[in-house]
CSV table of C-alpha atoms in Angstrom, one decimal:
chain,number,residue,atom,x,y,z
J,1,MET,CA,-125.3,-68.0,128.5
J,2,GLN,CA,-128.6,-69.8,128.1
J,3,LEU,CA,-130.8,-69.1,125.0
J,4,PHE,CA,-134.5,-69.8,124.4
J,5,ALA,CA,-136.9,-68.6,121.8
J,6,TYR,CA,-140.6,-69.2,120.9
J,7,ASN,CA,-143.3,-67.8,118.7
J,8,PRO,CA,-146.1,-66.0,120.7
J,9,ILE,CA,-149.3,-65.2,118.9
J,10,GLY,CA,-149.3,-61.9,117.0
J,11,GLN,CA,-151.4,-59.9,114.6
J,12,PRO,CA,-152.2,-61.6,111.3
J,13,ASP,CA,-149.4,-59.8,109.5
J,14,GLU,CA,-146.6,-60.3,112.1
J,15,LEU,CA,-144.4,-63.3,113.0
J,16,LEU,CA,-143.4,-62.6,116.6
J,17,VAL,CA,-140.3,-64.2,118.2
J,18,TRP,CA,-139.7,-64.1,121.9
J,19,VAL,CA,-135.9,-64.4,122.6
J,20,GLY,CA,-134.7,-64.9,126.2
J,21,VAL,CA,-131.0,-65.0,127.3
J,22,LEU,CA,-129.8,-65.8,130.8
J,23,ASP,CA,-126.5,-65.2,132.6
J,24,ILE,CA,-125.2,-62.4,130.5
J,25,ALA,CA,-125.2,-58.6,131.3
J,26,THR,CA,-125.1,-57.4,127.7
J,27,PRO,CA,-127.2,-59.6,125.4
J,28,PRO,CA,-125.5,-60.4,122.0
J,29,GLU,CA,-126.9,-59.7,118.6
J,30,VAL,CA,-129.6,-62.1,117.5
J,31,THR,CA,-129.9,-63.5,113.9
J,32,PHE,CA,-132.7,-65.5,112.3
J,33,THR,CA,-132.5,-68.0,109.5
J,34,ILE,CA,-135.0,-70.2,107.6
J,35,GLY,CA,-133.1,-72.8,105.7
J,36,ALA,CA,-130.1,-70.9,104.2
J,37,GLU,CA,-131.8,-67.5,104.2
J,38,THR,CA,-131.2,-64.9,106.8
J,39,ILE,CA,-134.3,-63.1,107.9
J,40,LYS,CA,-134.1,-59.5,109.0
J,41,PRO,CA,-136.4,-58.2,111.7
J,42,LEU,CA,-139.0,-55.6,110.9
J,43,PRO,CA,-139.0,-52.2,112.4
J,44,GLY,CA,-140.7,-51.8,115.8
J,45,CYS,CA,-139.0,-54.6,117.7
J,46,THR,CA,-138.4,-54.2,121.4
J,47,ALA,CA,-134.9,-54.0,122.7
J,48,PHE,CA,-133.7,-56.5,125.3
J,49,GLU,CA,-135.0,-55.7,128.8
J,50,PRO,CA,-134.5,-57.5,132.1
J,51,LEU,CA,-136.9,-60.4,132.7
J,52,GLY,CA,-137.8,-59.0,136.1
J,53,ASP,CA,-136.3,-61.7,138.3
J,54,GLY,CA,-133.8,-59.4,140.0
J,55,VAL,CA,-130.7,-61.5,139.1
J,56,CYS,CA,-127.7,-59.2,138.8
J,57,ASP,CA,-123.9,-59.3,138.6
J,58,LYS,CA,-121.5,-57.7,141.1
J,59,LEU,CA,-121.9,-54.4,139.4
J,60,GLY,CA,-125.7,-54.4,139.7
J,61,ARG,CA,-126.3,-55.2,136.0
J,62,ALA,CA,-129.3,-57.4,135.2
J,63,LEU,CA,-128.2,-60.8,133.9
J,64,ASN,CA,-131.4,-62.2,132.5
J,65,HIS,CA,-133.2,-60.6,129.5
J,66,ARG,CA,-135.8,-60.9,126.8
J,67,ALA,CA,-136.8,-59.2,123.6
J,68,ILE,CA,-139.6,-59.6,121.1
J,69,PHE,CA,-138.8,-59.4,117.4
J,70,ARG,CA,-141.1,-58.9,114.5
J,71,LEU,CA,-140.3,-60.9,111.4
J,72,PRO,CA,-142.0,-61.2,108.0
J,73,TRP,CA,-143.9,-64.4,107.5
J,74,PRO,CA,-142.1,-66.7,105.0
J,75,ALA,CA,-144.0,-67.3,101.7
J,76,THR,CA,-145.4,-70.7,102.6
J,77,ASP,CA,-148.6,-71.9,104.2
J,78,THR,CA,-146.9,-75.0,105.6
J,79,ARG,CA,-145.0,-75.4,108.9
J,80,PHE,CA,-141.4,-74.1,108.8
J,81,THR,CA,-138.4,-74.2,111.1
J,82,LEU,CA,-136.8,-70.9,112.3
J,83,HIS,CA,-133.3,-71.0,113.7
J,84,VAL,CA,-132.4,-68.3,116.3
J,85,SER,CA,-128.8,-67.6,117.0
J,86,ALA,CA,-127.1,-65.5,119.7
J,87,GLY,CA,-123.5,-65.6,120.7
J,88,ASN,CA,-122.3,-69.1,120.1
J,89,GLN,CA,-125.7,-70.7,120.6
J,90,THR,CA,-128.6,-71.6,118.3
J,91,VAL,CA,-132.1,-72.8,119.1
J,92,SER,CA,-134.9,-73.7,116.8
J,93,LEU,CA,-138.7,-73.2,116.8
J,94,SER,CA,-141.4,-74.1,114.3
J,95,SER,CA,-144.5,-72.3,113.3
J,96,ARG,CA,-147.2,-72.0,110.7
J,97,ARG,CA,-149.2,-68.9,109.7
J,98,ILE,CA,-152.7,-69.1,110.9
J,99,PRO,CA,-155.1,-69.2,107.9
J,100,ALA,CA,-157.7,-66.5,107.2
J,101,GLN,CA,-160.4,-69.3,106.8
J,102,LEU,CA,-161.0,-72.7,108.2
J,103,PRO,CA,-160.3,-75.5,105.7
J,104,SER,CA,-163.3,-77.3,104.2
J,105,LYS,CA,-164.1,-81.0,104.7
J,106,GLY,CA,-161.7,-83.2,102.7
J,107,ARG,CA,-158.7,-81.1,103.6
J,108,ASP,CA,-156.4,-81.1,106.6
J,109,SER,CA,-158.1,-79.7,109.7
J,110,PHE,CA,-157.1,-76.6,111.6
J,111,ASN,CA,-155.9,-77.9,114.9
J,112,LEU,CA,-155.9,-76.1,118.3
J,113,LEU,CA,-154.1,-77.6,121.2
J,114,LEU,CA,-155.7,-76.8,124.5
J,115,SER,CA,-153.6,-77.3,127.7
J,116,SER,CA,-153.6,-75.9,131.2
J,117,CYS,CA,-152.5,-76.4,134.8
J,118,TYR,CA,-149.0,-77.5,134.4
J,119,TYR,CA,-147.1,-78.4,137.6
J,120,GLN,CA,-143.5,-79.0,136.7
J,121,PRO,CA,-142.4,-80.9,139.8
J,122,ASN,CA,-144.9,-83.7,138.8
J,123,ASP,CA,-143.6,-84.0,135.2
J,124,LYS,CA,-140.8,-86.4,135.8
J,125,SER,CA,-141.3,-90.0,134.6
J,126,LEU,CA,-142.6,-89.2,131.1
J,127,PRO,CA,-142.4,-85.5,130.2
J,128,LEU,CA,-145.5,-83.8,128.9
J,129,SER,CA,-143.5,-82.3,126.0
J,130,ARG,CA,-142.6,-85.7,124.6
J,131,LEU,CA,-146.2,-86.7,124.5
J,132,ILE,CA,-147.3,-83.5,122.8
J,133,ASP,CA,-144.5,-83.9,120.2
J,134,ASN,CA,-146.2,-87.2,119.2
J,135,ILE,CA,-149.7,-85.7,118.7
J,136,LYS,CA,-151.1,-86.3,115.2
J,137,PRO,CA,-152.2,-84.2,113.5
J,138,SER,CA,-149.8,-81.5,114.6
J,139,PRO,CA,-151.2,-78.5,116.4
J,140,ASP,CA,-151.5,-75.3,114.3
J,141,PHE,CA,-152.1,-73.1,117.3
J,142,THR,CA,-151.3,-73.8,121.0
J,143,LEU,CA,-153.5,-72.3,123.7
J,144,LEU,CA,-152.1,-72.5,127.2
J,145,ALA,CA,-155.2,-71.6,129.2
J,146,GLY,CA,-153.8,-70.6,132.6
J,147,ASP,CA,-151.6,-71.9,135.4
J,148,GLN,CA,-148.5,-72.3,133.2
J,149,VAL,CA,-146.6,-71.7,136.4
J,150,TYR,CA,-147.5,-72.2,140.1
J,151,LEU,CA,-145.8,-69.3,141.8
J,152,ASP,CA,-147.5,-70.1,145.1
J,153,LEU,CA,-146.6,-73.8,145.3
J,154,PRO,CA,-145.6,-75.7,147.3
J,155,SER,CA,-147.8,-74.0,149.9
J,156,SER,CA,-145.2,-74.9,152.5
J,157,GLN,CA,-142.5,-72.8,150.9
J,158,ASN,CA,-141.1,-70.0,152.9
J,159,LEU,CA,-141.3,-67.1,150.5
J,160,PRO,CA,-139.0,-64.1,151.3
J,161,GLN,CA,-140.7,-60.8,152.1
J,162,LYS,CA,-137.9,-58.6,150.6
J,163,LYS,CA,-138.9,-57.7,147.1
J,164,HIS,CA,-135.6,-58.4,145.4
J,165,GLU,CA,-135.3,-61.8,147.1
J,166,LEU,CA,-138.9,-62.7,146.2
J,167,ALA,CA,-138.2,-61.7,142.6
J,168,ARG,CA,-135.5,-64.3,142.4
J,169,VAL,CA,-137.6,-67.1,143.9
J,170,LEU,CA,-140.6,-66.4,141.6
J,171,GLY,CA,-138.3,-65.8,138.5
J,172,LYS,CA,-136.7,-69.2,139.1
J,173,LYS,CA,-140.0,-71.0,138.6
J,174,TYR,CA,-140.4,-69.3,135.2
J,175,GLN,CA,-136.8,-70.2,134.2
J,176,THR,CA,-137.4,-73.8,135.1
J,177,ASN,CA,-140.3,-74.0,132.7
J,178,TRP,CA,-139.2,-71.7,129.9
J,179,PHE,CA,-135.5,-72.8,129.8
J,180,SER,CA,-136.1,-76.4,130.6
J,181,ALA,CA,-134.5,-77.7,127.4
J,182,HIS,CA,-131.2,-76.1,128.2
J,183,LEU,CA,-131.5,-77.4,131.8
J,184,GLN,CA,-132.2,-80.9,130.4
J,185,GLN,CA,-135.2,-81.3,132.5
J,186,PRO,CA,-139.0,-81.4,132.0
J,187,GLY,CA,-140.7,-78.1,131.4
J,188,LEU,CA,-142.6,-76.1,128.8
J,189,ALA,CA,-139.8,-75.3,126.4
J,190,ASP,CA,-140.5,-78.1,124.0
J,191,VAL,CA,-144.2,-77.3,124.1
J,192,LEU,CA,-143.7,-73.6,123.5
J,193,ARG,CA,-141.3,-74.0,120.6
J,194,HIS,CA,-144.2,-75.2,118.3
J,195,GLY,CA,-146.0,-71.9,117.6
J,196,PRO,CA,-147.9,-69.8,117.4
J,197,VAL,CA,-148.6,-69.9,121.1
J,198,LEU,CA,-151.1,-68.0,123.2
J,199,CYS,CA,-150.9,-67.9,127.0
J,200,VAL,CA,-153.9,-66.9,129.1
J,201,PRO,CA,-153.2,-66.2,132.8
J,202,ASP,CA,-155.1,-67.5,135.7
J,203,ASP,CA,-154.6,-67.3,139.5
J,204,HIS,CA,-151.4,-69.3,139.9
J,205,GLU,CA,-149.6,-66.9,137.6
J,206,TYR,CA,-150.0,-64.8,140.8
J,207,TRP,CA,-151.3,-66.9,143.7
J,208,ASN,CA,-154.3,-69.0,144.5
J,209,ASN,CA,-157.5,-66.9,144.3
J,210,PHE,CA,-155.6,-63.8,143.4
J,211,PRO,CA,-156.0,-61.0,144.4
J,212,LEU,CA,-157.6,-62.2,147.7
J,213,SER,CA,-155.3,-63.1,150.6
J,214,GLN,CA,-155.0,-66.7,151.5
J,215,VAL,CA,-154.5,-68.3,154.9
J,216,GLN,CA,-151.8,-70.7,153.8
J,217,LEU,CA,-149.7,-68.0,152.0
J,218,ASN,CA,-148.0,-65.8,154.5
J,219,ASN,CA,-146.9,-63.3,151.8
J,220,THR,CA,-150.6,-62.4,151.1
J,221,HIS,CA,-151.6,-61.5,154.7
J,222,TRP,CA,-150.5,-57.9,154.5
J,223,GLU,CA,-151.2,-55.4,151.8
J,224,LYS,CA,-147.6,-54.4,151.3
J,225,ASP,CA,-146.6,-58.1,150.8
J,226,ARG,CA,-149.5,-58.6,148.4
J,227,ASN,CA,-148.6,-55.6,146.4
J,228,ASN,CA,-144.9,-56.7,146.1
J,229,TRP,CA,-146.0,-60.2,145.0
J,230,ARG,CA,-148.6,-58.8,142.6
J,231,ASP,CA,-146.2,-56.4,141.0
J,232,LEU,CA,-143.4,-59.0,140.5
J,233,ALA,CA,-145.8,-61.7,139.2
J,234,LYS,CA,-147.4,-59.3,136.8
J,235,GLN,CA,-144.1,-58.2,135.4
J,236,LEU,CA,-142.9,-61.9,135.0
J,237,TYR,CA,-146.2,-62.7,133.3
J,238,GLU,CA,-145.8,-59.8,130.9
J,239,ARG,CA,-142.1,-60.5,130.2
J,240,TYR,CA,-142.5,-64.3,129.7
J,241,GLN,CA,-146.1,-65.1,128.6
J,242,MET,CA,-147.9,-62.0,127.3
J,243,SER,CA,-147.7,-61.2,123.6
J,244,PRO,CA,-147.8,-57.5,122.6
J,245,ALA,CA,-151.0,-58.4,120.9
J,246,GLN,CA,-152.6,-59.1,124.3
J,247,CYS,CA,-151.4,-55.9,126.0
J,248,ASP,CA,-155.0,-54.5,126.2
J,249,GLY,CA,-156.2,-57.5,128.1
J,250,TYR,CA,-157.6,-59.6,125.3
J,251,PHE,CA,-156.6,-61.1,121.9
J,252,ARG,CA,-158.8,-61.4,118.8
J,253,GLN,CA,-158.2,-63.8,116.0
J,254,ASP,CA,-160.7,-64.5,113.1
J,255,ILE,CA,-160.5,-67.6,111.0
J,256,ALA,CA,-163.7,-67.4,109.0
J,257,PRO,CA,-166.4,-68.5,109.9
J,258,LEU,CA,-164.8,-68.6,113.4
J,259,SER,CA,-164.2,-65.5,115.4
J,260,MET,CA,-162.1,-66.1,118.5
J,261,LEU,CA,-161.7,-63.8,121.5
J,262,PHE,CA,-159.3,-64.7,124.3
J,263,LEU,CA,-159.7,-62.8,127.6
J,264,ASP,CA,-157.5,-62.1,130.6
J,265,GLY,CA,-159.9,-62.4,133.5
J,266,ARG,CA,-157.3,-62.4,136.2
J,267,THR,CA,-154.8,-59.6,136.0
J,268,TRP,CA,-157.3,-56.7,136.6
J,269,ARG,CA,-159.5,-58.4,139.2
J,270,ASP,CA,-160.5,-56.6,142.3
J,271,GLU,CA,-161.1,-58.2,145.7
J,272,THR,CA,-164.8,-57.2,146.0
J,273,GLY,CA,-166.3,-59.0,143.0
J,274,VAL,CA,-167.1,-55.8,140.9
J,275,GLN,CA,-164.7,-56.2,137.9
J,276,MET,CA,-162.5,-58.9,136.5
J,277,PHE,CA,-162.0,-57.5,133.0
J,278,ASN,CA,-160.6,-54.1,132.2
J,279,ASP,CA,-162.6,-51.5,130.3
J,280,ALA,CA,-160.9,-52.3,127.0
J,281,THR,CA,-161.9,-55.9,127.3
J,282,HIS,CA,-165.5,-54.9,128.0
J,283,ILE,CA,-165.5,-53.0,124.7
J,284,ALA,CA,-163.8,-55.9,122.9
J,285,ILE,CA,-166.5,-58.3,124.0
J,286,ASP,CA,-169.2,-56.0,122.7
J,287,GLN,CA,-167.4,-55.5,119.4
J,288,TRP,CA,-166.8,-59.2,119.0
J,289,ALA,CA,-170.6,-59.9,119.4
J,290,GLN,CA,-171.4,-57.0,117.0
J,291,ASP,CA,-169.1,-58.4,114.3
J,292,LEU,CA,-170.6,-61.8,114.6
J,293,ILE,CA,-174.1,-60.3,114.3
J,294,ALA,CA,-173.0,-58.3,111.3
J,295,ARG,CA,-171.7,-61.5,109.5
J,296,LYS,CA,-175.0,-63.2,110.2
J,297,LYS,CA,-177.0,-60.2,108.8
J,298,ASN,CA,-174.8,-60.3,105.7
J,299,ASN,CA,-175.8,-64.0,105.2
J,300,LEU,CA,-172.3,-65.2,106.1
J,301,PRO,CA,-171.8,-68.1,108.5
J,302,ALA,CA,-170.7,-66.9,112.0
J,303,VAL,CA,-169.5,-68.9,114.9
J,304,GLY,CA,-167.9,-67.4,118.1
J,305,LEU,CA,-165.1,-68.9,120.3
J,306,LEU,CA,-164.4,-67.5,123.7
J,307,SER,CA,-161.7,-68.4,126.1
J,308,SER,CA,-160.5,-67.2,129.5
J,309,GLY,CA,-158.8,-68.8,132.5
J,310,GLN,CA,-161.9,-70.2,134.2
J,311,ALA,CA,-164.9,-72.3,133.4
J,312,LEU,CA,-168.0,-70.5,132.1
J,313,LEU,CA,-170.5,-73.1,133.4
J,314,ILE,CA,-169.7,-73.2,137.1
J,315,GLU,CA,-171.7,-72.8,140.3
J,316,LYS,CA,-171.3,-69.4,142.0
J,317,PRO,CA,-169.2,-70.0,145.1
J,318,GLY,CA,-170.8,-68.8,148.3
J,319,ARG,CA,-169.5,-66.3,151.0
J,320,TRP,CA,-166.8,-68.6,152.4
J,321,SER,CA,-165.9,-70.6,149.3
J,322,ARG,CA,-165.1,-67.5,147.3
J,323,LYS,CA,-162.6,-66.5,150.0
J,324,LEU,CA,-161.0,-69.8,150.8
J,325,ALA,CA,-161.0,-71.5,147.4
J,326,ASP,CA,-161.4,-69.3,144.4
J,327,MET,CA,-163.7,-66.5,143.1
J,328,GLU,CA,-165.3,-67.8,139.9
J,329,MET,CA,-166.5,-65.6,137.0
J,330,PRO,CA,-170.1,-65.6,138.2
J,331,ASN,CA,-168.9,-63.9,141.5
J,332,TYR,CA,-168.1,-60.8,139.4
J,333,ASN,CA,-170.5,-58.1,138.3
J,334,ASP,CA,-169.1,-57.9,134.9
J,335,PHE,CA,-169.7,-61.5,134.2
J,336,ALA,CA,-173.0,-60.0,133.0
J,337,VAL,CA,-171.0,-58.4,130.1
J,338,LEU,CA,-170.2,-61.9,128.9
J,339,THR,CA,-173.6,-63.5,129.5
J,340,SER,CA,-175.5,-60.6,127.9
J,341,ALA,CA,-173.3,-60.7,124.8
J,342,LEU,CA,-173.9,-64.5,124.6
J,343,ALA,CA,-177.7,-64.0,125.0
J,344,ARG,CA,-177.7,-61.6,122.1
J,345,LEU,CA,-175.9,-64.1,119.9
J,346,PHE,CA,-178.1,-67.0,120.9
J,347,ALA,CA,-181.3,-65.0,120.3
J,348,LEU,CA,-180.1,-64.6,116.6
J,349,ASP,CA,-179.1,-68.3,116.3
J,350,ILE,CA,-175.4,-67.5,116.3
J,351,PRO,CA,-173.6,-70.4,118.0
J,352,MET,CA,-170.6,-70.2,120.3
J,353,LEU,CA,-167.8,-72.4,121.7
J,354,TYR,CA,-166.1,-71.8,125.0
J,355,VAL,CA,-162.7,-73.4,125.8
J,356,THR,CA,-160.7,-73.3,129.0
J,357,GLY,CA,-158.9,-75.3,131.8
J,358,ASP,CA,-158.4,-74.5,135.5
J,359,VAL,CA,-160.7,-77.0,137.2
J,360,HIS,CA,-158.5,-80.1,137.2
J,361,TRP,CA,-161.0,-82.1,135.2
J,362,GLY,CA,-162.1,-82.1,131.6
J,363,ARG,CA,-165.5,-82.2,130.0
J,364,ILE,CA,-167.7,-81.2,127.0
J,365,VAL,CA,-171.0,-79.6,127.6
J,366,GLU,CA,-173.7,-79.1,124.9
J,367,GLY,CA,-176.3,-76.4,125.0
J,368,LYS,CA,-179.6,-76.4,123.0
J,369,ASN,CA,-182.0,-73.5,122.5
J,370,PRO,CA,-185.8,-73.9,123.2
J,371,ARG,CA,-186.3,-75.1,119.6
J,372,GLY,CA,-183.8,-77.9,120.1
J,373,LYS,CA,-181.0,-76.5,118.0
J,374,THR,CA,-177.5,-77.1,119.3
J,375,ILE,CA,-176.0,-73.6,119.7
J,376,PHE,CA,-173.3,-73.9,122.4
J,377,TYR,CA,-170.4,-76.1,123.5
J,378,GLU,CA,-168.0,-75.8,126.4
J,379,VAL,CA,-164.7,-77.7,126.2
J,380,ILE,CA,-162.4,-78.0,129.2
J,381,ALA,CA,-159.0,-79.7,129.4
J,382,SER,CA,-157.3,-79.6,132.8
J,383,PRO,CA,-154.7,-80.5,134.2
J,384,SER,CA,-151.8,-81.4,132.0
J,385,ARG,CA,-149.9,-82.2,135.2
J,386,LEU,CA,-151.8,-82.2,138.5
J,387,ILE,CA,-150.5,-80.2,141.5
J,388,ASP,CA,-149.9,-81.7,145.0
J,389,THR,CA,-152.5,-80.8,147.6
J,390,VAL,CA,-151.4,-81.3,151.1
J,391,ILE,CA,-153.9,-83.2,153.4
J,392,THR,CA,-156.4,-83.8,150.5
J,393,ASP,CA,-153.9,-86.1,148.7
J,394,GLN,CA,-153.2,-88.0,151.9
J,395,ILE,CA,-157.0,-88.5,152.5
J,396,ASN,CA,-157.5,-89.6,148.9
J,397,TRP,CA,-154.7,-92.1,149.1
J,398,ALA,CA,-156.2,-93.6,152.3
J,399,LYS,CA,-159.5,-93.9,150.5
J,400,GLU,CA,-157.8,-95.6,147.6
J,401,MET,CA,-156.2,-98.2,149.8
J,402,TRP,CA,-159.6,-99.0,151.1
J,403,ARG,CA,-161.0,-99.3,147.6
J,404,ASP,CA,-158.1,-101.4,146.5
J,405,ALA,CA,-158.7,-103.8,149.3
J,406,LYS,CA,-162.3,-104.3,147.9
J,407,GLY,CA,-161.0,-104.5,144.3
J,408,LYS,CA,-162.6,-101.1,143.4
J,409,GLY,CA,-159.5,-98.9,142.9
J,410,LYS,CA,-159.6,-95.8,140.8
J,411,ASP,CA,-157.2,-95.1,137.9
J,412,PHE,CA,-156.8,-91.5,139.1
J,413,PRO,CA,-157.4,-91.4,142.9
J,414,LEU,CA,-155.9,-87.9,143.3
J,415,HIS,CA,-157.9,-86.2,140.5
J,416,PRO,CA,-161.3,-84.7,141.1
J,417,GLU,CA,-164.1,-85.7,138.8
J,418,ALA,CA,-166.2,-83.4,136.6
J,419,PRO,CA,-169.7,-82.8,138.1
J,420,PRO,CA,-172.1,-85.2,136.6
J,421,HIS,CA,-175.0,-82.8,136.5
J,422,LEU,CA,-175.6,-79.1,135.5
J,423,SER,CA,-179.0,-78.7,137.0
J,424,ASP,CA,-178.0,-75.5,138.9
J,425,ILE,CA,-176.2,-73.9,136.0
J,426,LYS,CA,-177.9,-71.4,133.8
J,427,LEU,CA,-176.8,-69.8,130.6
J,428,ALA,CA,-179.4,-67.7,128.7
J,429,ASN,CA,-182.3,-70.1,128.0
J,430,LEU,CA,-180.2,-73.1,127.0
J,431,ALA,CA,-180.8,-76.7,128.0
J,432,LEU,CA,-177.3,-77.9,129.1
J,433,SER,CA,-176.0,-81.5,129.2
J,434,SER,CA,-172.7,-83.2,129.6
J,435,VAL,CA,-171.6,-85.2,126.6
J,436,HIS,CA,-168.2,-86.2,127.9
J,437,ARG,CA,-166.2,-86.1,131.2
J,438,GLN,CA,-162.5,-86.6,131.4
J,439,GLN,CA,-160.3,-87.4,134.4
J,440,GLY,CA,-156.6,-87.7,134.9
J,441,ASP,CA,-153.8,-85.6,133.4
J,442,HIS,CA,-154.6,-84.7,129.8
J,443,VAL,CA,-154.6,-82.2,127.0
J,444,ALA,CA,-157.1,-81.7,124.2
J,445,LEU,CA,-156.8,-81.2,120.4
J,446,LEU,CA,-159.7,-79.4,118.8
J,447,ARG,CA,-159.9,-80.1,115.0
J,448,PHE,CA,-161.9,-77.7,112.9
J,449,HIS,CA,-163.4,-77.8,109.4
J,450,ALA,CA,-165.7,-75.2,107.7
J,451,ILE,CA,-169.0,-76.7,106.5
J,452,PRO,CA,-171.9,-74.9,104.8
J,453,GLY,CA,-173.5,-72.6,107.3
J,454,GLY,CA,-170.9,-72.9,110.0
J,455,LEU,CA,-168.2,-75.4,111.2
J,456,GLU,CA,-167.6,-78.9,112.4
J,457,PHE,CA,-165.1,-79.8,115.1
J,458,SER,CA,-163.9,-82.9,117.0
J,459,VAL,CA,-162.1,-83.1,120.3
J,460,ASP,CA,-159.2,-85.5,120.8
J,461,TYR,CA,-158.8,-86.0,124.6
J,462,ILE,CA,-155.2,-87.2,125.0
J,463,CYS,CA,-154.3,-88.7,128.4
J,464,THR,CA,-150.8,-87.6,129.4
J,465,ASP,CA,-150.3,-90.1,132.2
J,466,ALA,CA,-146.9,-91.8,132.3
J,467,ASP,CA,-148.7,-95.2,132.4
J,468,GLU,CA,-149.2,-96.4,128.8
J,469,LYS,CA,-152.2,-98.6,129.7
J,470,LYS,CA,-154.0,-95.5,131.2
J,471,ARG,CA,-153.1,-93.4,128.1
J,472,ARG,CA,-154.7,-96.0,125.8
J,473,GLU,CA,-157.8,-96.4,128.0
J,474,HIS,CA,-158.4,-92.7,128.7
J,475,SER,CA,-157.7,-91.2,125.4
J,476,SER,CA,-160.6,-90.8,123.0
J,477,THR,CA,-162.1,-88.7,120.2
J,478,GLN,CA,-165.4,-86.9,120.8
J,479,GLY,CA,-167.5,-85.7,118.0
J,480,PRO,CA,-167.8,-84.5,115.4
J,481,PHE,CA,-169.9,-81.6,116.6
J,482,LYS,CA,-171.6,-79.1,114.4
J,483,LEU,CA,-172.3,-75.4,115.1
J,484,LEU,CA,-174.4,-73.7,112.4
J,485,SER,CA,-175.6,-70.1,112.1
J,486,LEU,CA,-177.3,-70.4,108.7
């Protein structure tokens, strides 16, 4: 049997523990301890259910399962270690209850780790988890902002068309990442075990440019095959990544004066560009904006944070790009739900921060209103481990050999660069400018403090390349930046 556990984000009053077991038809009883104290789960826990990978024994019984348990939070505001035991195995995770308010200056910051686009086959020489373990200060909240798995890669793979066989192939990719510690190989296990963790899906949780068919992916050419893949991928995402607190398509967490809203902009997408968010998410966006406005009217500082699986400030792909590359948020009609909510906030001098990944480069963009007040930032961190791209990689290596011959080689020849200009990007009436661009494999740590009238944050861009020299040269702290509503 293999055992793994992590702490997905939950509602403020619940400590959630995801427990997964592999290679056993009847999962054993699970016990939880903190120190010498046994912790009893609260009512309302889910029973073990199959992970959805189709792996069964000779009797047809599922062998791989997961359950989510609700525990009471321990009476401490510091990080603690929880031991999870099942059968003859024990694993440990750590967590810390998210505070109701941001700490003030002079106290330890609230720290949000932002990571996305993790391609496990390229995490060999120095595992990402080892680098994240050494981040100081330690993260209080981990946001994995999409592409935690690449179900569609490598693009040359010959995916089976039979649904039960496809389930096994796709499920194996999740097992490699989630149970990596037991397998003694790189993966996400040692990243996930420092909770709370929130996972936001993007296209590679399904396939590139989901739900549109892709030329290079045979299993997307026919509707039946797409439906099989979609159903299996959705189930795997729900069983591995999705907290019950996200089941409506979004997650809301307030840490005064910060109000955070995390959106699933991928699972409910249509192929025509009409809707990327479900109806419940549309309502949640409006309610989030109304609550921020109410705080401002009550003379309380109010700052919003939004996150989804794609960049907010991105050019709208044209007719062919949106089919062959990826549909971006501006391609969808209900992108206007977001932008109109932001325009309402900006008109009342309520600032906002947007965080995401996806694009394989990092950056910080600053937005000022017509009076010159800074009212918006976008922070992107991507990738933590870059994918392989057939043909494009070979072309880039050839170009790099030519540059090396002239003594002008690049540190990251396979990584794209963030666009230097935003002249074609519009958001309300803001003047936008890039204040930092990041290249290469990296993650970001956002450190928050409450200040009078709003908040202050800094961004530690942490290069995760295996080369120590590159890590030193391409890691930096940006900020502090201020967002004030009063």
